[in-house]
Short mmCIF file of C-alpha atoms and ligand atoms in Angstrom, two decimals:
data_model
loop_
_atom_site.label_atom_id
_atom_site.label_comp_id
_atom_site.label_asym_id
_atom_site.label_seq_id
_atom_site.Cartn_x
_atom_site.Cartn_y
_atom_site.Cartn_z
CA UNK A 185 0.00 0.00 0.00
CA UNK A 186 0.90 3.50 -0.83
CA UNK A 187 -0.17 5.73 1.37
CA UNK A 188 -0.36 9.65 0.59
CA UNK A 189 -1.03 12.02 3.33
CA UNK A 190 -3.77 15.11 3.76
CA UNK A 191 -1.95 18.53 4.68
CA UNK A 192 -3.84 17.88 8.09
CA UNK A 193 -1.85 14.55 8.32
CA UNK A 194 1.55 15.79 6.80
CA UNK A 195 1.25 18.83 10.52
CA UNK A 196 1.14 15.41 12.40
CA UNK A 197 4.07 13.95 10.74
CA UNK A 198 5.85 17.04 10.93
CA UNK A 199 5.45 16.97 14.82
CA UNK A 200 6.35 13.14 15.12
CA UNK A 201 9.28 14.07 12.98
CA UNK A 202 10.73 16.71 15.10
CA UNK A 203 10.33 15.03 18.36
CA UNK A 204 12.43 11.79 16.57
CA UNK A 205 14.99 14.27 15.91
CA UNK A 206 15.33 15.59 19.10
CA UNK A 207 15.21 12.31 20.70
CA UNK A 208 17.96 10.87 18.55
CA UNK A 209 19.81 14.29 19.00
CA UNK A 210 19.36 14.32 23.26
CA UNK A 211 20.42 10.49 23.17
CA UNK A 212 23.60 11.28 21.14
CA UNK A 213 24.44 13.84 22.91
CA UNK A 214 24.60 11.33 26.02
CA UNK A 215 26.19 8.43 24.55
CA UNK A 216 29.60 8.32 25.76
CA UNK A 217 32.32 6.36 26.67
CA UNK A 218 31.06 3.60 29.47
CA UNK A 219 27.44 4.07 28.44
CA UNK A 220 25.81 1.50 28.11
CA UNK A 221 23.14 0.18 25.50
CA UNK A 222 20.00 -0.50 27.69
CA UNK A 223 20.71 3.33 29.36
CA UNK A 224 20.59 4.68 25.46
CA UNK A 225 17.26 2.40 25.32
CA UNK A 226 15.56 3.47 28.63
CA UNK A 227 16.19 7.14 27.82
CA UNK A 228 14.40 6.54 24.30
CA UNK A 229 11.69 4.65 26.19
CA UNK A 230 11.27 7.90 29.12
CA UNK A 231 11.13 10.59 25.91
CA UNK A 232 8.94 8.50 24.02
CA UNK A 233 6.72 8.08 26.85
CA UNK A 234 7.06 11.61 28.30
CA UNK A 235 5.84 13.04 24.78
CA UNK A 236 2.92 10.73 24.67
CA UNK A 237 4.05 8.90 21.74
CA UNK A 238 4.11 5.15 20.83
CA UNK A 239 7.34 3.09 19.86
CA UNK A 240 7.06 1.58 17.03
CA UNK A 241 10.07 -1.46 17.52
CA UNK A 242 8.81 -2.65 21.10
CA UNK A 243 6.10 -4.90 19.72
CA UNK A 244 7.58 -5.42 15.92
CA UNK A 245 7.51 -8.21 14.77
CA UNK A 246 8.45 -8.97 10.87
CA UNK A 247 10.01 -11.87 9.42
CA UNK A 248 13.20 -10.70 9.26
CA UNK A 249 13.70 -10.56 12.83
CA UNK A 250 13.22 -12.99 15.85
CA UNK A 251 9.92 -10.57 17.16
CA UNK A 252 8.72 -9.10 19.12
CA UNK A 253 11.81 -6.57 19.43
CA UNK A 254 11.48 -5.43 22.77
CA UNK A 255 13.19 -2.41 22.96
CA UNK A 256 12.64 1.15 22.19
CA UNK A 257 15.72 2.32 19.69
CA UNK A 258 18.09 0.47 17.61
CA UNK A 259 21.63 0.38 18.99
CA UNK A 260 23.89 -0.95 16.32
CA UNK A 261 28.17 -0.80 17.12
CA UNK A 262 30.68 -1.04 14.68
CA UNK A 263 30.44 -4.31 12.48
CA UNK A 264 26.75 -4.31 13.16
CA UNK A 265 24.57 -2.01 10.76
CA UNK A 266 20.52 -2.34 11.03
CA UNK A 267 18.59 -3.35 13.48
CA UNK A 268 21.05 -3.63 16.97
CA UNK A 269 19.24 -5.21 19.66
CA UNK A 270 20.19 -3.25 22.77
CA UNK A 271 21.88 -5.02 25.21
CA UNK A 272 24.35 -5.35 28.33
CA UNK A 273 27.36 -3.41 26.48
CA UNK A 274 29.36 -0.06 27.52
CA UNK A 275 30.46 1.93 24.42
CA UNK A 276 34.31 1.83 24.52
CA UNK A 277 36.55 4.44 22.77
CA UNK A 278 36.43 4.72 18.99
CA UNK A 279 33.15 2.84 19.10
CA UNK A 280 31.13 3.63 16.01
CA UNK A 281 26.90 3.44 16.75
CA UNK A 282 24.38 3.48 15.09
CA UNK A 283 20.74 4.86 16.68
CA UNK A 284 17.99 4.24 14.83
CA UNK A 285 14.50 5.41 15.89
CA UNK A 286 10.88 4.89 14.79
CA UNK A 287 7.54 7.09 16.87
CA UNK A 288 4.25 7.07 16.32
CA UNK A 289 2.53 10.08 17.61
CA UNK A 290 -1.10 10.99 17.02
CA UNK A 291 -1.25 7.91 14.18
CA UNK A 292 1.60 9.25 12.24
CA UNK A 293 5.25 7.89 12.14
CA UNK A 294 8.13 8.65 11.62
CA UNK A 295 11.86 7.09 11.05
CA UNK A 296 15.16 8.19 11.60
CA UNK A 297 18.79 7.58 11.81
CA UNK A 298 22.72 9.02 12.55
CA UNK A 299 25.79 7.58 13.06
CA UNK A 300 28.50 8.81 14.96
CA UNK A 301 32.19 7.97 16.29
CA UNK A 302 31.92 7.56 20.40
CA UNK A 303 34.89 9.14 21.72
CA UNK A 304 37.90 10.04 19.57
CA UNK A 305 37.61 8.28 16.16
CA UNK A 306 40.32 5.97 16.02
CA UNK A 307 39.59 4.83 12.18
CA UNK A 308 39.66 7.46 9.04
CA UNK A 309 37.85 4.99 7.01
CA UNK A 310 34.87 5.04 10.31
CA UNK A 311 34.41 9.11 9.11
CA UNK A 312 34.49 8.28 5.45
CA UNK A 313 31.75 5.50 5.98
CA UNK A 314 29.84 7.95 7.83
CA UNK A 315 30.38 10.62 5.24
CA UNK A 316 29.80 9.30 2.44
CA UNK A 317 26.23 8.33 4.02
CA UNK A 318 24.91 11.30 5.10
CA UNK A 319 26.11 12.33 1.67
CA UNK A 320 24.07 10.04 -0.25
CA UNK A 321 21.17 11.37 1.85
CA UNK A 322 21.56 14.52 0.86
CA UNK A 323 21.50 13.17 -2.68
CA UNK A 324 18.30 11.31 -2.28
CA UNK A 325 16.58 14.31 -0.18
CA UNK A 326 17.72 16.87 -3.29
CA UNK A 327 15.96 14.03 -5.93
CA UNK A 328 12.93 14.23 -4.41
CA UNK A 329 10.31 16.42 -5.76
CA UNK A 330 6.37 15.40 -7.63
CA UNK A 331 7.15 14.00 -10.57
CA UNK A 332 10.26 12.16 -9.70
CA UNK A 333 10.34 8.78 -9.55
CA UNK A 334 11.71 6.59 -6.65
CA UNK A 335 14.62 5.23 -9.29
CA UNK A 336 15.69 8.82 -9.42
CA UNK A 337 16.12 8.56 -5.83
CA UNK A 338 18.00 5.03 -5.43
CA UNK A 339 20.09 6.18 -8.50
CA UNK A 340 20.66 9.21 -6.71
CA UNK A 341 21.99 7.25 -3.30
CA UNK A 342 23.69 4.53 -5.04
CA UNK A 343 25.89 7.23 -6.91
CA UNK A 344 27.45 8.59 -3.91
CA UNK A 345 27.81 5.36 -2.20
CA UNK A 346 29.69 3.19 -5.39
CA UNK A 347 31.73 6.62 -5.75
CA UNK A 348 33.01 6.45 -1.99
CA UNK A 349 33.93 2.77 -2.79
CA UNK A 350 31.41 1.01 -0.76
CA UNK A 351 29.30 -2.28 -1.82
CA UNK A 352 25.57 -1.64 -1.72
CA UNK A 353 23.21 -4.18 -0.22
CA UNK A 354 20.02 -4.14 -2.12
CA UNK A 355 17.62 -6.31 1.13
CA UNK A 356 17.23 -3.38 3.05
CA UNK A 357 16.48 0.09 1.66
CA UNK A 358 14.34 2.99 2.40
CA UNK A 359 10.20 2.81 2.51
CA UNK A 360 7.18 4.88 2.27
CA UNK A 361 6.21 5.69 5.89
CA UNK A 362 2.89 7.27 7.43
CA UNK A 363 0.19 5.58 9.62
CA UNK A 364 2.36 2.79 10.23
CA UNK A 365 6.43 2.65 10.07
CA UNK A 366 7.17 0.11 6.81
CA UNK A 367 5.17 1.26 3.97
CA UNK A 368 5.47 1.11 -0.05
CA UNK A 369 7.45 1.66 -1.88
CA UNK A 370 10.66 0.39 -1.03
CA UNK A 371 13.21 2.78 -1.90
CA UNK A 372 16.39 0.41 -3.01
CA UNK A 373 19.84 2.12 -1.94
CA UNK A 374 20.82 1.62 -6.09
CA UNK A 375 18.74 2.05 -8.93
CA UNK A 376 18.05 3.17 -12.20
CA UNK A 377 16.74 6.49 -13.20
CA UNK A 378 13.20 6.85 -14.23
CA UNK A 379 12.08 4.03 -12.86
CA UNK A 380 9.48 3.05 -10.39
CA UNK A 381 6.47 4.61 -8.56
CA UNK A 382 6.08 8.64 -9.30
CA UNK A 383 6.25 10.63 -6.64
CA UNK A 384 3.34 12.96 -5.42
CA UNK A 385 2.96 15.80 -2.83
CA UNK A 386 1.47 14.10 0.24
CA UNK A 387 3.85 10.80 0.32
CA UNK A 388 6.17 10.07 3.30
CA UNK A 389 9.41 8.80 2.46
CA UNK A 390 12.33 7.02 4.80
CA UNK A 391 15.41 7.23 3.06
CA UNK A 392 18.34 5.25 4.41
CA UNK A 393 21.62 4.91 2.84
CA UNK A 394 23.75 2.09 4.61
CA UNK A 395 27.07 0.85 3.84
CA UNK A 396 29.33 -1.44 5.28
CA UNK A 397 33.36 -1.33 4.25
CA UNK A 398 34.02 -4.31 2.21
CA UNK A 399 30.78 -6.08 1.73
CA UNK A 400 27.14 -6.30 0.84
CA UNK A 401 26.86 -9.56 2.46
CA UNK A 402 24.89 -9.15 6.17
CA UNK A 403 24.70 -11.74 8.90
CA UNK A 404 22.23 -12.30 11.75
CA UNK A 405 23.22 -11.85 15.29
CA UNK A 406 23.05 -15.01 17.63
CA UNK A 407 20.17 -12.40 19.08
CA UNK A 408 17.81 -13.26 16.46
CA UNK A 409 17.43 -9.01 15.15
CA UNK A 410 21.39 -7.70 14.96
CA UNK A 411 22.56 -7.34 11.01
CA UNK A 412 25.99 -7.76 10.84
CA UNK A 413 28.50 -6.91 8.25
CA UNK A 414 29.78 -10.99 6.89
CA UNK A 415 33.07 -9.70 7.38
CA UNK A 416 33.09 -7.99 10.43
CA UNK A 417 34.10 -4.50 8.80
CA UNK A 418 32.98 -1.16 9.86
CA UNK A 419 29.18 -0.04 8.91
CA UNK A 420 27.18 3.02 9.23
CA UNK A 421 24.03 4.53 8.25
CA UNK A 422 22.01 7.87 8.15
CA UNK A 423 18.38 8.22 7.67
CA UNK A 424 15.81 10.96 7.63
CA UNK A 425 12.38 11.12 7.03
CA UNK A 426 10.97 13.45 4.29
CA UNK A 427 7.72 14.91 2.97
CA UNK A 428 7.37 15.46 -0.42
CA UNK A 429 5.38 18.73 -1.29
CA UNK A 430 4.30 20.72 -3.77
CA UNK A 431 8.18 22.47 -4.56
CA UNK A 432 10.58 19.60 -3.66
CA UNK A 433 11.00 17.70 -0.39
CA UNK A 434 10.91 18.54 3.76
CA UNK A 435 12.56 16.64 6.19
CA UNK A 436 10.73 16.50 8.67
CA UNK A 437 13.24 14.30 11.12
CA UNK A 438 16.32 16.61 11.76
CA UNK A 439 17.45 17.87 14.96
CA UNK A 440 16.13 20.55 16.99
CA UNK A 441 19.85 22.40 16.54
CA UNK A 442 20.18 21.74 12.81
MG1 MG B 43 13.62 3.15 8.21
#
């Protein structure tokens, strides 16, 4: 299903995308050397709670995962990419994390996603794998407009990311987002050019470049939810979520100090 949004609902989405950008930015801001992965989850769980809003991991379920998740924020260090289970672990020195979050608030959600070097980075190559993602985002956000299509966008991402170096996994991509978190269409991280579903004001989009040094390949975590790069390189991955109006596209996930 494609959903595409009323100007009433695109306010809403707008409000669940600020407070997942101020979550993620609070929670990064906190994340330091000794902390430890189910402190990063409980503060997601008392934001998300103190703002009245839902979680939309805790109770997900999908095949791809060994559901229901459990936890309020995705937690993902170094060699692990998508979908980190939190758990007992303090974030050492030079630790690379993921957070990814995804709120519901008043039926409208909303999905985002930074990575970041804990510490001092000990790694170039961690900064250039971070880089080159928030790059392709940019990419992908500056595609965007009615009458693109979502080929435009993956063509767009996949550009940056083969120029940096990197492998791109095709499995897991962006998604349309809106009353519920994973939505149509799925927004491949490479792609050809006017192809696929034409965009239209009113349509929610995720966009998440991921890359992981020297492979496409994943692996799954003894935990049952952890991807894993198959070689145990360095990974990262940056994510907003955008609107797509009448002149181009809004992202409607980025941090309150952006
Ligand atoms: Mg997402």
């Amino acid at each position: 299903m494609i959903e595409i949004l009323t100007p009433a609902e695109v306010d809403k989405a707008r409000a669940t995308g600020a407070l997942v950008g101020a979550i993620l930015q609070s929670v990064r801001a906190r994340a330091t050397v000794g902390t430890n992965l189910l402190e990063i989850d409980r503060w997601a769980h008392e934001m998300i709670d103190a703002a009245g809003a839902e979680s939309c991991y805790v109770d997900y379920a999908p095949s791809f995962g060994r559901g229901p998740f459990g936890h309020y924020i995705c937690t993902s260090v170094n060699d692990a990419v998508l979908h980190g289970l939190p758990h007992d672990y303090r974030l050492a020195d030079g630790d690379l994390l993921t957070l990814d979050l995804a709120v519901l608030l008043d039926g409208i959600a909303a999905d985002a996603a930074v990575s970041f070097v804990v510490g001092t980075p000990r790694h170039d190559e961690d900064l250039a794998l971070v880089d080159a993602t928030e790059r392709a985002l940019r990419a992908g956000i500056a595609a965007a407009r009615p009458g693109a299509r979502i080929g435009d966008l993956s063509h767009a991402i996949g550009t940056v990311l083969t120029a940096a170096g990197y492998p791109v996994n095709t499995e897991f991509g962006g998604h349309g987002i809106g009353s519920t978190m994973h939505q149509d269409p799925h927004v491949t991280n490479i792609g050809r050019p006017g192809r696929g579903y034409t965009l239209r004001p009113g349509l929610l989009l995720a966009l998440e470049p991921w890359v992981m040094l020297d492979t496409d390949e994943l692996v799954v975590d003894d935990d049952g939810w952890t991807l894993r790069s198959a070689t145990g390189c360095r990974t990262a991955h940056t994510e907003h979520t955008i609107a797509i109006t009448e002149s181009g596209a809004e992202i409607l996930t980025l941090p309150p100090d952006a």
